[in-house]
mmCIF file with all atom_site columns, C-alpha atoms in Angstrom:
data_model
loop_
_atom_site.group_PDB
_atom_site.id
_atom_site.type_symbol
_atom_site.label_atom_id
_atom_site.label_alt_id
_atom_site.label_comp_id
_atom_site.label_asym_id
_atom_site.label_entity_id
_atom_site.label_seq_id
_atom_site.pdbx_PDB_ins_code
_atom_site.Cartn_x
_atom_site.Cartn_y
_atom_site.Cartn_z
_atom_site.occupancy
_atom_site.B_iso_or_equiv
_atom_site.pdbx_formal_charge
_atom_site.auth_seq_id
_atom_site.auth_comp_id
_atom_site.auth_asym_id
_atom_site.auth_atom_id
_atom_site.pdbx_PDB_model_num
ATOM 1   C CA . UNK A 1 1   ? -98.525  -0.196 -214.272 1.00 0.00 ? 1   UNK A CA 1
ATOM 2   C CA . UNK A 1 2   ? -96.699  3.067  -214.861 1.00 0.00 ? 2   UNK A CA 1
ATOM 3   C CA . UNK A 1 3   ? -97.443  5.406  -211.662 1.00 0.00 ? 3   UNK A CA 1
ATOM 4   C CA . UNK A 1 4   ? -98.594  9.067  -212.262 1.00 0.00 ? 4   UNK A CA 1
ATOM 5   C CA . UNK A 1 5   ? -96.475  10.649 -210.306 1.00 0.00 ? 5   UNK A CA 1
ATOM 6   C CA . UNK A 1 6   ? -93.352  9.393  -212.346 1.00 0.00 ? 6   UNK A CA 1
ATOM 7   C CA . UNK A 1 7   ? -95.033  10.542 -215.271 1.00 0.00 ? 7   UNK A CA 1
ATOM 8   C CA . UNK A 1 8   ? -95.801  14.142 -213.398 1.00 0.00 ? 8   UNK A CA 1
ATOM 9   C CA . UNK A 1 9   ? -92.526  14.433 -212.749 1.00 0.00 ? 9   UNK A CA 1
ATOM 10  C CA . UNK A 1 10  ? -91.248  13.880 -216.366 1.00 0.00 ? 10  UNK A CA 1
ATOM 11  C CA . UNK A 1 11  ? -93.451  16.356 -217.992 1.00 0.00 ? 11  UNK A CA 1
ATOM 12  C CA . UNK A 1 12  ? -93.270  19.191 -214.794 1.00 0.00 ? 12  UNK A CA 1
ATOM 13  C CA . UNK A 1 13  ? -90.908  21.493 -216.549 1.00 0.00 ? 13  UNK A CA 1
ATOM 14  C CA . UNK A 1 14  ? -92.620  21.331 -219.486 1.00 0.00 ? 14  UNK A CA 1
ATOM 15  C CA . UNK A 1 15  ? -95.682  22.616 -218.070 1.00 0.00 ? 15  UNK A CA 1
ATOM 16  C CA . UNK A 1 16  ? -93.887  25.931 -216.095 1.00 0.00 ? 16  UNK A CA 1
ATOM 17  C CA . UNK A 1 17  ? -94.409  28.651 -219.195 1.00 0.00 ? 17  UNK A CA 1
ATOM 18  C CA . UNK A 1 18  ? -95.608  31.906 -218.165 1.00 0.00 ? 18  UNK A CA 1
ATOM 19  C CA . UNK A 1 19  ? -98.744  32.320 -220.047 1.00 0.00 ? 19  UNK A CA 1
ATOM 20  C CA . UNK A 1 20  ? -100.356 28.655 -219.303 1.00 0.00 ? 20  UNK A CA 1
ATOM 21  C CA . UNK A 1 21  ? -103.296 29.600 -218.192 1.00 0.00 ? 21  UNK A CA 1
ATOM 22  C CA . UNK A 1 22  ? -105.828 26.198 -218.798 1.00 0.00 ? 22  UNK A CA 1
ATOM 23  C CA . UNK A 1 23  ? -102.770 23.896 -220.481 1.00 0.00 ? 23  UNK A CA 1
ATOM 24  C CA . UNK A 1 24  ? -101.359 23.335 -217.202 1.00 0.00 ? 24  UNK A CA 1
ATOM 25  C CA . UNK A 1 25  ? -100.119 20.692 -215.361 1.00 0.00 ? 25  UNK A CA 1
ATOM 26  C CA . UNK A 1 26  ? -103.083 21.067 -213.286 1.00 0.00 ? 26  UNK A CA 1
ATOM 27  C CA . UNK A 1 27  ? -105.024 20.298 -216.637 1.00 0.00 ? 27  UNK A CA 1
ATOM 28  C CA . UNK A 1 28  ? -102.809 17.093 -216.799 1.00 0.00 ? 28  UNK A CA 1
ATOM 29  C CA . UNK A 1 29  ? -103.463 16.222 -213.269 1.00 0.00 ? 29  UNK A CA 1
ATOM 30  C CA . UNK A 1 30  ? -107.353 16.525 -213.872 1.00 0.00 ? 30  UNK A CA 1
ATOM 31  C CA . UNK A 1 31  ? -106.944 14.316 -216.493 1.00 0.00 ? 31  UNK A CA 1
ATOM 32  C CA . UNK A 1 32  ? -105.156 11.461 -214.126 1.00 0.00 ? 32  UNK A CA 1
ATOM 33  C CA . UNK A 1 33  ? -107.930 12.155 -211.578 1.00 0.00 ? 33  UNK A CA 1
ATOM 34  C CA . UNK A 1 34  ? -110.805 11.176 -213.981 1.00 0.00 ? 34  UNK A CA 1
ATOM 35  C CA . UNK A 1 35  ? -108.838 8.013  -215.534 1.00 0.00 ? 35  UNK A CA 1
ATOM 36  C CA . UNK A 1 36  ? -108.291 6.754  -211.891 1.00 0.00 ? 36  UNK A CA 1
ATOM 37  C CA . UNK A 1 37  ? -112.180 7.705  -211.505 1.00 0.00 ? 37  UNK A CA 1
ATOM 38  C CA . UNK A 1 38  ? -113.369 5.532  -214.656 1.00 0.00 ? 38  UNK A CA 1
ATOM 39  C CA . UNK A 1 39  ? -110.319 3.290  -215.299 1.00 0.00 ? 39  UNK A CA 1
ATOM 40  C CA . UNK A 1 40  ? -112.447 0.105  -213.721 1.00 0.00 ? 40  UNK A CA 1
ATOM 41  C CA . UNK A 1 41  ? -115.328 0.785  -216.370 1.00 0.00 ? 41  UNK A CA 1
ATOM 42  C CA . UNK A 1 42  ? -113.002 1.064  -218.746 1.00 0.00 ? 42  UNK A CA 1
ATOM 43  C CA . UNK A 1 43  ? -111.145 -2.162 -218.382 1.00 0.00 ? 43  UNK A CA 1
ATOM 44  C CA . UNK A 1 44  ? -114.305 -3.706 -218.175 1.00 0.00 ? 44  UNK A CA 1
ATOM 45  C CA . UNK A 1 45  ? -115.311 -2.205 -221.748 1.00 0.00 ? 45  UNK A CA 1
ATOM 46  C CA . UNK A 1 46  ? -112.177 -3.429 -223.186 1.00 0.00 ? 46  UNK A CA 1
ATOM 47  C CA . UNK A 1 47  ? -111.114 -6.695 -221.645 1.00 0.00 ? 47  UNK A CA 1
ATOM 48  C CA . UNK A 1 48  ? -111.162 -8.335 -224.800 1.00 0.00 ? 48  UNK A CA 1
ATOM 49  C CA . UNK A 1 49  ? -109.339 -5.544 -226.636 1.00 0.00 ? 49  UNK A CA 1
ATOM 50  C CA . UNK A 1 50  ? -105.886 -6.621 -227.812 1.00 0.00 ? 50  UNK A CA 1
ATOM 51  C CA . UNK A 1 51  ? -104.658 -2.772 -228.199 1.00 0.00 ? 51  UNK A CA 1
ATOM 52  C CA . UNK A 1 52  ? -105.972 -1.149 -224.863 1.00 0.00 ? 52  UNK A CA 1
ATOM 53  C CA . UNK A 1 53  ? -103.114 -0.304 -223.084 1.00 0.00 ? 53  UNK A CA 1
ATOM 54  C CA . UNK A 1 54  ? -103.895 2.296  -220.117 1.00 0.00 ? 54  UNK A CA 1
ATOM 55  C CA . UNK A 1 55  ? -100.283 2.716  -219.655 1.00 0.00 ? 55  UNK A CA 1
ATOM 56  C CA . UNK A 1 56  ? -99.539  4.213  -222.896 1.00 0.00 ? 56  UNK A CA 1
ATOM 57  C CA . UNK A 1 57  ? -102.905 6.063  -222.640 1.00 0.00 ? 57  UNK A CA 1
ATOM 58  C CA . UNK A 1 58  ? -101.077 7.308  -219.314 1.00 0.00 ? 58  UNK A CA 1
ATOM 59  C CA . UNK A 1 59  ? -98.190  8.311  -221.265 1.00 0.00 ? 59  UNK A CA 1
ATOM 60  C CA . UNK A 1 60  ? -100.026 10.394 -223.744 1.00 0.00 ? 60  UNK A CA 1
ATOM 61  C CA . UNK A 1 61  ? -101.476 12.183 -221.056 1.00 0.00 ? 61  UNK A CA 1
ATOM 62  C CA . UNK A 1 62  ? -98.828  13.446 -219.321 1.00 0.00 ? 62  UNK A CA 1
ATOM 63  C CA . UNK A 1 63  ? -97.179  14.978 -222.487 1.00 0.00 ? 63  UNK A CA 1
ATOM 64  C CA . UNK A 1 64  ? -99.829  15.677 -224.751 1.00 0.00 ? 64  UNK A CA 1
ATOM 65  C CA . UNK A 1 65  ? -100.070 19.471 -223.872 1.00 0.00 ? 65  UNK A CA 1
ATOM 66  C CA . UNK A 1 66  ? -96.113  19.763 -223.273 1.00 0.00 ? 66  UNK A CA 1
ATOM 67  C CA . UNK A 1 67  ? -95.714  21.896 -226.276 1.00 0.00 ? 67  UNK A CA 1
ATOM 68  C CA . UNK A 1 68  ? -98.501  25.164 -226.394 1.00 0.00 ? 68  UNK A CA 1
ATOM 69  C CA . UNK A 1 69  ? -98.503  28.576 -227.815 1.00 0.00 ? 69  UNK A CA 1
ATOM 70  C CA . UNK A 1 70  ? -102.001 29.844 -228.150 1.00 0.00 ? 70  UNK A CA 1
ATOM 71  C CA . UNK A 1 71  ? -103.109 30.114 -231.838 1.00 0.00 ? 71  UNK A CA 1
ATOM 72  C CA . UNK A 1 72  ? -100.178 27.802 -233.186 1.00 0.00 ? 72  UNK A CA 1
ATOM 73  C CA . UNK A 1 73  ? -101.815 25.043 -235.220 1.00 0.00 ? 73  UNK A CA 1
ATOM 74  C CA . UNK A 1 74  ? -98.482  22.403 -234.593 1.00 0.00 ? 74  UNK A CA 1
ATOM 75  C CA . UNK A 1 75  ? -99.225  22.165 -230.801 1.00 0.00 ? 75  UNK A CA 1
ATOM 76  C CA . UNK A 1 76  ? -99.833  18.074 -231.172 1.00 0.00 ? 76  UNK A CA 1
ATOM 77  C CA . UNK A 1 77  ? -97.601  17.862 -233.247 1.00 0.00 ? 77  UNK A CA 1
ATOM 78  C CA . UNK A 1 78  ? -94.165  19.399 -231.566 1.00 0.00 ? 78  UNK A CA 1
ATOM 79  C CA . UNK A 1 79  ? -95.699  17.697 -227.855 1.00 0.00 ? 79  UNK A CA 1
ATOM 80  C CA . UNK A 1 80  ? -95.547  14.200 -229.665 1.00 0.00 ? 80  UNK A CA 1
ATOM 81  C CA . UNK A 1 81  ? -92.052  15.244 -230.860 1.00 0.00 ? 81  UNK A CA 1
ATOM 82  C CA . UNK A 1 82  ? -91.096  16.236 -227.195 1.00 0.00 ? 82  UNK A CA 1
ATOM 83  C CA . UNK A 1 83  ? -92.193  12.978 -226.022 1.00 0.00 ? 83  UNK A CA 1
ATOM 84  C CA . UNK A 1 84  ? -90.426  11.263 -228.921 1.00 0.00 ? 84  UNK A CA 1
ATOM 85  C CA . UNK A 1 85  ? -86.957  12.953 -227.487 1.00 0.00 ? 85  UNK A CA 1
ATOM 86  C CA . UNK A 1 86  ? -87.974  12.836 -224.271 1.00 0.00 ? 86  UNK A CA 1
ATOM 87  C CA . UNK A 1 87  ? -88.954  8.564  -223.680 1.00 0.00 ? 87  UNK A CA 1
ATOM 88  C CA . UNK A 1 88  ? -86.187  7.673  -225.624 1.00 0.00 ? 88  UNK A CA 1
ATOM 89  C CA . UNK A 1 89  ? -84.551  4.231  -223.057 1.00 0.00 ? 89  UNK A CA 1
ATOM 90  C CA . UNK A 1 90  ? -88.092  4.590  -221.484 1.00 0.00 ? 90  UNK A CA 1
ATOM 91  C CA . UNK A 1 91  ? -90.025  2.762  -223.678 1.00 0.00 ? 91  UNK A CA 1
ATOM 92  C CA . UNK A 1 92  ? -89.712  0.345  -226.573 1.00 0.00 ? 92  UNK A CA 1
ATOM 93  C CA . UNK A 1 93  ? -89.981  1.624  -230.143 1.00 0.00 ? 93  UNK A CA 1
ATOM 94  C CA . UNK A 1 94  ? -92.976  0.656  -230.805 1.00 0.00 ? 94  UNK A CA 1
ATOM 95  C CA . UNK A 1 95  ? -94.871  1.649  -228.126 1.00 0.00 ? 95  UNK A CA 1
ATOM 96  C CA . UNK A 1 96  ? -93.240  4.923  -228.165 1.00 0.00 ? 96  UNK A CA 1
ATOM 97  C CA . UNK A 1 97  ? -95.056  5.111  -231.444 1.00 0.00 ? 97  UNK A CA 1
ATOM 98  C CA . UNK A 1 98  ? -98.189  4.516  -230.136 1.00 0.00 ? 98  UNK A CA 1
ATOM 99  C CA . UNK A 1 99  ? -97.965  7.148  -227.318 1.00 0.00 ? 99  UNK A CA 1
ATOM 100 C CA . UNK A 1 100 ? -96.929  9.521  -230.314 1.00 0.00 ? 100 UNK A CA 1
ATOM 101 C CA . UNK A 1 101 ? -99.962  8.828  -232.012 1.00 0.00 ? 101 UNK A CA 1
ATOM 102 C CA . UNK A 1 102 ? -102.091 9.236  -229.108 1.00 0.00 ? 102 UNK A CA 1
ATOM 103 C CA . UNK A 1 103 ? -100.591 12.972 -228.690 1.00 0.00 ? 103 UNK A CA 1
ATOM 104 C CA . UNK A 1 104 ? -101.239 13.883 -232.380 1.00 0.00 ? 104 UNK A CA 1
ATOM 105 C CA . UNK A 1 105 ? -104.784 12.468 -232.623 1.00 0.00 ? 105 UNK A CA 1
ATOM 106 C CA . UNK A 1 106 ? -105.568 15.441 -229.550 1.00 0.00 ? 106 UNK A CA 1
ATOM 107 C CA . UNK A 1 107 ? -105.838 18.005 -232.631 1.00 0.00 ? 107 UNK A CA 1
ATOM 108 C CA . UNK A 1 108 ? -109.024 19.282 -233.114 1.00 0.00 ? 108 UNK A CA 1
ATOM 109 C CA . UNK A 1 109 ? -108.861 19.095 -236.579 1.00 0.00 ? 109 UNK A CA 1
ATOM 110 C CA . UNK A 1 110 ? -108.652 15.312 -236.050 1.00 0.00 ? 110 UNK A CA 1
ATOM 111 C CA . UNK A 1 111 ? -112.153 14.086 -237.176 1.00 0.00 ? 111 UNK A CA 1
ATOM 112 C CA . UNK A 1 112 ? -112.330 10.144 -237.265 1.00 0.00 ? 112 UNK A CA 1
ATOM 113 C CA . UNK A 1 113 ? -113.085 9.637  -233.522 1.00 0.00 ? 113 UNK A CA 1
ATOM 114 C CA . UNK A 1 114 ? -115.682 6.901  -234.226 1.00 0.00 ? 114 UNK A CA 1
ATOM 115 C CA . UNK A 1 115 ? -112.920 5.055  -236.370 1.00 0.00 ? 115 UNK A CA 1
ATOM 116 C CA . UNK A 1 116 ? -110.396 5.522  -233.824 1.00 0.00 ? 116 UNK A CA 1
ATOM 117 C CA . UNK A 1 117 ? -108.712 2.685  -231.268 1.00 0.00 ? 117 UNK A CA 1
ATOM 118 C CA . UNK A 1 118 ? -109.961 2.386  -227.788 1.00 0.00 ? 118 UNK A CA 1
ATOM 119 C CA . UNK A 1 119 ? -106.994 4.521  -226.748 1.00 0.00 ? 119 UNK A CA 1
ATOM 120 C CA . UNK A 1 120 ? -107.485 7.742  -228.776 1.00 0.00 ? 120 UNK A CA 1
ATOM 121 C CA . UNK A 1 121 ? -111.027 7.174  -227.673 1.00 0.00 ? 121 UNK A CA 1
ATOM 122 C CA . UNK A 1 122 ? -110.064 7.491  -223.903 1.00 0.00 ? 122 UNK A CA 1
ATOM 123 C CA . UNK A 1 123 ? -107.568 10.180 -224.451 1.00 0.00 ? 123 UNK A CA 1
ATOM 124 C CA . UNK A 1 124 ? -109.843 11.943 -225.973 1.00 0.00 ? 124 UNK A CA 1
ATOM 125 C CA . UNK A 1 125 ? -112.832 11.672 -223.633 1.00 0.00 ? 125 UNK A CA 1
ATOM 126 C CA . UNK A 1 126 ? -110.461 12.688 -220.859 1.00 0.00 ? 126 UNK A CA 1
ATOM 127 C CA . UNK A 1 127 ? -109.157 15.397 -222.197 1.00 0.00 ? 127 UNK A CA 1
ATOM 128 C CA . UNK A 1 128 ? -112.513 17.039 -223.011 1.00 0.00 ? 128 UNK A CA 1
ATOM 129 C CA . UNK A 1 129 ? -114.631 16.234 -219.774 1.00 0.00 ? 129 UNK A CA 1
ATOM 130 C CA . UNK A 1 130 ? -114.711 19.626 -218.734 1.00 0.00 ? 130 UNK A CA 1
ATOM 131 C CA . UNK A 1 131 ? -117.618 20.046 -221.474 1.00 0.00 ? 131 UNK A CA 1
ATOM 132 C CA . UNK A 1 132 ? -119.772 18.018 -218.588 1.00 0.00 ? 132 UNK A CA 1
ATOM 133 C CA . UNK A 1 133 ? -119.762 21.198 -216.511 1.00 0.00 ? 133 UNK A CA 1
ATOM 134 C CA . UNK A 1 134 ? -121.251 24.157 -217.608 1.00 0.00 ? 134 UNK A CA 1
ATOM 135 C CA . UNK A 1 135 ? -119.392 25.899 -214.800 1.00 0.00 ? 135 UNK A CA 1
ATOM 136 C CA . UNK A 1 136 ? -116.274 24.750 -215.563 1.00 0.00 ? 136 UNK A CA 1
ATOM 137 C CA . UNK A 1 137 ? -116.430 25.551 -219.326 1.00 0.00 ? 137 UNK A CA 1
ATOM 138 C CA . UNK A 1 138 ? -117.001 29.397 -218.640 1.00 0.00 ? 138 UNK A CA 1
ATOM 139 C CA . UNK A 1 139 ? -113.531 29.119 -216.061 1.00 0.00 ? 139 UNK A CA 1
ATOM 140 C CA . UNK A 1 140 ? -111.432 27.375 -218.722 1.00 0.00 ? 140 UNK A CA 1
ATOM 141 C CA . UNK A 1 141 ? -112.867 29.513 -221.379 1.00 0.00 ? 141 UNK A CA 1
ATOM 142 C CA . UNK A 1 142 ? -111.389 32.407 -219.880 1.00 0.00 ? 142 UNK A CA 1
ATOM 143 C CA . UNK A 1 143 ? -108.466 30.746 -219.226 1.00 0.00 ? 143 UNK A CA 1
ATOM 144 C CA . UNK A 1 144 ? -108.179 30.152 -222.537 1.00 0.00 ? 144 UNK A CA 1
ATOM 145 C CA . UNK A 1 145 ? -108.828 33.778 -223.690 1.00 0.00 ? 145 UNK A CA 1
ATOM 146 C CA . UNK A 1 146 ? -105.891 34.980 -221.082 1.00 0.00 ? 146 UNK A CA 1
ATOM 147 C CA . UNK A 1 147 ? -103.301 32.325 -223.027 1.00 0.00 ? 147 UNK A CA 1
ATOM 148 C CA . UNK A 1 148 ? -103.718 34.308 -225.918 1.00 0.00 ? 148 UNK A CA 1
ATOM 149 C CA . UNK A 1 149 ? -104.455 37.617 -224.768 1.00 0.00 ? 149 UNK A CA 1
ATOM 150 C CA . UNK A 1 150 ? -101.123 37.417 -223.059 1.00 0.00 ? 150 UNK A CA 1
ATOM 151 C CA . UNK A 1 151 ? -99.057  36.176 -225.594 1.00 0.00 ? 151 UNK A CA 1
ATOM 152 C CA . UNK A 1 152 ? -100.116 39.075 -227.756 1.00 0.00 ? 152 UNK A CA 1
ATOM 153 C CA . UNK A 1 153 ? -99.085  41.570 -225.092 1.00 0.00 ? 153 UNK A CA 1
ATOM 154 C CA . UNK A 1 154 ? -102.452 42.493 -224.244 1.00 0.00 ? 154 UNK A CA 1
ATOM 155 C CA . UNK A 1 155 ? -103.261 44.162 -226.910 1.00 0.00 ? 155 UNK A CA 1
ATOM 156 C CA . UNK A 1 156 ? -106.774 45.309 -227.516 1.00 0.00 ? 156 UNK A CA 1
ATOM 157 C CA . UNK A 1 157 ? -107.272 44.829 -230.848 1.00 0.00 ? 157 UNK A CA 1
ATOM 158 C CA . UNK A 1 158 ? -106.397 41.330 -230.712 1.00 0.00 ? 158 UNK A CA 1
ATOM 159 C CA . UNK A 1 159 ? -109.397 40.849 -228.399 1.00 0.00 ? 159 UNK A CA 1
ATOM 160 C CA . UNK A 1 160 ? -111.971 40.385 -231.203 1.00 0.00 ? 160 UNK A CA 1
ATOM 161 C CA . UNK A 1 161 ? -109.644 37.705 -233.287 1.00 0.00 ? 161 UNK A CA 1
ATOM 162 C CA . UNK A 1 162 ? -109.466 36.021 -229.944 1.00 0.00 ? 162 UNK A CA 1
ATOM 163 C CA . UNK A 1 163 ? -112.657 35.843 -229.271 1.00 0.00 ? 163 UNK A CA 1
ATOM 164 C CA . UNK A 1 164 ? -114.204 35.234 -232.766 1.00 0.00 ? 164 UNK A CA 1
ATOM 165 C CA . UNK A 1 165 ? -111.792 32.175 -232.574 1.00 0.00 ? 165 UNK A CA 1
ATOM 166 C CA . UNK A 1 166 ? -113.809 30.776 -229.407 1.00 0.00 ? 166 UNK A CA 1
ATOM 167 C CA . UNK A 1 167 ? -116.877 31.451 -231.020 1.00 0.00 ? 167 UNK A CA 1
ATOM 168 C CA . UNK A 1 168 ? -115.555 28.949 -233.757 1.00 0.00 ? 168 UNK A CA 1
ATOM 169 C CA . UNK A 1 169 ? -113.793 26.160 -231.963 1.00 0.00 ? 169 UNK A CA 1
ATOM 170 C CA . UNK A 1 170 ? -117.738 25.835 -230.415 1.00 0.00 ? 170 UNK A CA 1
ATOM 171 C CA . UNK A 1 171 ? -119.473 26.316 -234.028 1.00 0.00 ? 171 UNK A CA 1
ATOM 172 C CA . UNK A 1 172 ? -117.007 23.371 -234.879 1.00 0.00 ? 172 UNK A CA 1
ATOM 173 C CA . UNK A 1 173 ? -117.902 20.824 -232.089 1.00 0.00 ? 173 UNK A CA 1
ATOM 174 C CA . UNK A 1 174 ? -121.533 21.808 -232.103 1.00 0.00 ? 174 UNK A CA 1
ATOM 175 C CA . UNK A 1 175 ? -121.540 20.541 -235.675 1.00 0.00 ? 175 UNK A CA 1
ATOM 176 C CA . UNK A 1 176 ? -119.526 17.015 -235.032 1.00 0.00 ? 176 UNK A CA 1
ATOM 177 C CA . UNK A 1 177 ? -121.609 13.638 -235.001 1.00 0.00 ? 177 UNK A CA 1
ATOM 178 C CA . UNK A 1 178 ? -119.876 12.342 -232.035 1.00 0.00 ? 178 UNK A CA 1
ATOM 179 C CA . UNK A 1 179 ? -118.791 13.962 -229.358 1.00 0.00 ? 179 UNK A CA 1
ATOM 180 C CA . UNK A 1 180 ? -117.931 11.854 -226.320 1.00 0.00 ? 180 UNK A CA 1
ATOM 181 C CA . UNK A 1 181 ? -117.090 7.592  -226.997 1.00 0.00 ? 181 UNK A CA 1
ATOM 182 C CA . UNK A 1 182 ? -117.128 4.669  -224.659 1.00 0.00 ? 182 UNK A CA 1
ATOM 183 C CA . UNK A 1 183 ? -118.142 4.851  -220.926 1.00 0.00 ? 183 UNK A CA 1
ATOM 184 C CA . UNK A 1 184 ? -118.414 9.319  -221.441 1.00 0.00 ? 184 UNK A CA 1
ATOM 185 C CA . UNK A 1 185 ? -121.024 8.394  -224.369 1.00 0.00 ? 185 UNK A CA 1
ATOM 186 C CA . UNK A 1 186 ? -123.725 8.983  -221.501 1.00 0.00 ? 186 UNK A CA 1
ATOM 187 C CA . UNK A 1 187 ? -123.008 12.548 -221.606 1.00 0.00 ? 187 UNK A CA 1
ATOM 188 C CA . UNK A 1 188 ? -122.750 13.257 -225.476 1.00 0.00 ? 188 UNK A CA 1
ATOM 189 C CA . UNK A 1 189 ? -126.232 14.974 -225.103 1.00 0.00 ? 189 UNK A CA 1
ATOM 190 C CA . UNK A 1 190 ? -125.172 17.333 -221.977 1.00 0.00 ? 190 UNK A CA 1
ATOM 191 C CA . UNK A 1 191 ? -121.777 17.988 -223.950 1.00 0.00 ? 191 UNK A CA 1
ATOM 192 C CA . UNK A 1 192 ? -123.617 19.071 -226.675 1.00 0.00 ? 192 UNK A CA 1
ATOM 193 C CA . UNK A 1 193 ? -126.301 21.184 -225.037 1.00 0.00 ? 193 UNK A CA 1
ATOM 194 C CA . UNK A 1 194 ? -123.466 23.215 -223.063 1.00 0.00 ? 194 UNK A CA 1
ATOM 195 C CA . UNK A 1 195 ? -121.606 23.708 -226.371 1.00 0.00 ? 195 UNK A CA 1
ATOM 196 C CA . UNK A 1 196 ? -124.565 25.287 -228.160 1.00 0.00 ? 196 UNK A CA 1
ATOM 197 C CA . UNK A 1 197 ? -125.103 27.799 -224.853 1.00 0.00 ? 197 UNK A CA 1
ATOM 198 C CA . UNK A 1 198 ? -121.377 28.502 -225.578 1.00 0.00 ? 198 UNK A CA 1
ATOM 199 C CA . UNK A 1 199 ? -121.746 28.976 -228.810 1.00 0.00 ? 199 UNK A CA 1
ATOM 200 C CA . UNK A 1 200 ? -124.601 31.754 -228.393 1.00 0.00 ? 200 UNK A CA 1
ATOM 201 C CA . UNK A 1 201 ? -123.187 33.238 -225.641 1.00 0.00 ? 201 UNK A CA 1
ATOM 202 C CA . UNK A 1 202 ? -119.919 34.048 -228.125 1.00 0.00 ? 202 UNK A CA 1
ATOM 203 C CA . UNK A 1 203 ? -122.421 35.310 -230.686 1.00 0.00 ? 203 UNK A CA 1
ATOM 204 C CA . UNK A 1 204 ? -124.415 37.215 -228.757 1.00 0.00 ? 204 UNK A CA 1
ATOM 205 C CA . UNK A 1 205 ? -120.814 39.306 -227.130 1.00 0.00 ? 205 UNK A CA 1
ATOM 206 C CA . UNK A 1 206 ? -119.101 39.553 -230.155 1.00 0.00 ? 206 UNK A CA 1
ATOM 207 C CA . UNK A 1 207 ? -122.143 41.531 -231.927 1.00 0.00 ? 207 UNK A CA 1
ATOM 208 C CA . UNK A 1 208 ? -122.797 43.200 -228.436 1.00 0.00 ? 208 UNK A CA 1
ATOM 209 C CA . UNK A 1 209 ? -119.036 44.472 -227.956 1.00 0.00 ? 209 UNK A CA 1
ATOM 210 C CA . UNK A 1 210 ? -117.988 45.105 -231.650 1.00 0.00 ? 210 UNK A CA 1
#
């Protein structure tokens, strides 16, 4: 099995941009923490699964965020082509391709979760855990908000487009079937219930504050 902090240490420089805020390497970390946390459920799930492969899960992880500038819509896509350049004489071909496919299926816009291999399942479901705590959303919410506030120089009048985009990443999720897959599917209904007090929250300041 691959170990994490080989993988850490690929992807550290990666991760060192000014203006990370939330896509950090601490983000990446978090991620490790709850796959070590859940990884003997989830070999138990998928024990007769011919494509679970943790270690190219493992992979996806670590690079799936090393490409971000806030309101760029080719994030997934230039991370998976980091990865591409950067595993080359680490892993095979082919299950380089799988690891880049894994990184480009972390796009929001990417909608066929339910259809999805066990893999994008648990990339996914780590990646969005935060949505468990309530607490934790309104932190990485504002880290969010700072990513793009500083990248447009602070600028005031960017602060409404920033947060009206907030506001819609939630209307989004609030209105997707499934949420959370596999062993996480326990906490599609808490996921969901946090979302919507996102979602009104958003509302409620953007017609309070402009």
């Amino acid at each position: 099995m691959v170990e994490t902090e080989y993988l850490l240490k690929l992807v550290d420089t990666f991760y060192k941009n000014d203006y990370r805020y939330y896509h950090t390497i601490h983000h990446v970390k978090k991620m490790f923490q709850m796959l070590e946390q859940y990884q003997e459920l989830f070999d138990e799930e998928f024990k007769d699964n011919e494509e679970y492969n943790i270690d190219l899960v493992k992979y996806a992880i670590a690079y799936h965020d090393a490409f971000y500038i806030p309101g760029f819509q080719g994030n997934e896509y230039m991370s998976a082509k980091l990865a591409e350049f950067d595993l080359n004489n680490k892993l095979d071909s082919l299950d380089k391709i799988i690891v880049i496919s894994l990184i480009e299926s972390t796009d929001i816009r990417y909608q066929r979760l339910k259809y999805s291999s066990c893999n994008v399942k648990i990339l996914h479901d780590l990646d969005w855990s935060r949505f468990i705590n309530y607490d934790e959303i309104i932190d990485d919410d504002l880290k969010v908000f700072n990513e793009a506030f500083d990248t447009f120089h602070c600028q005031s009048k960017y602060h409404k487009i920033i947060v009206e985009n907030q506001k819609e990443f939630y209307q989004k999720y609030c209105n997707r079937d499934i949420f959370y897959t596999n062993t996480f599917g326990k906490y599609n209904k808490i996921a969901k219930e946090n979302m919507k007090k996102r979602l009104e929250y958003f509302k409620e300041y953007i017609k309070k504050e402009f």
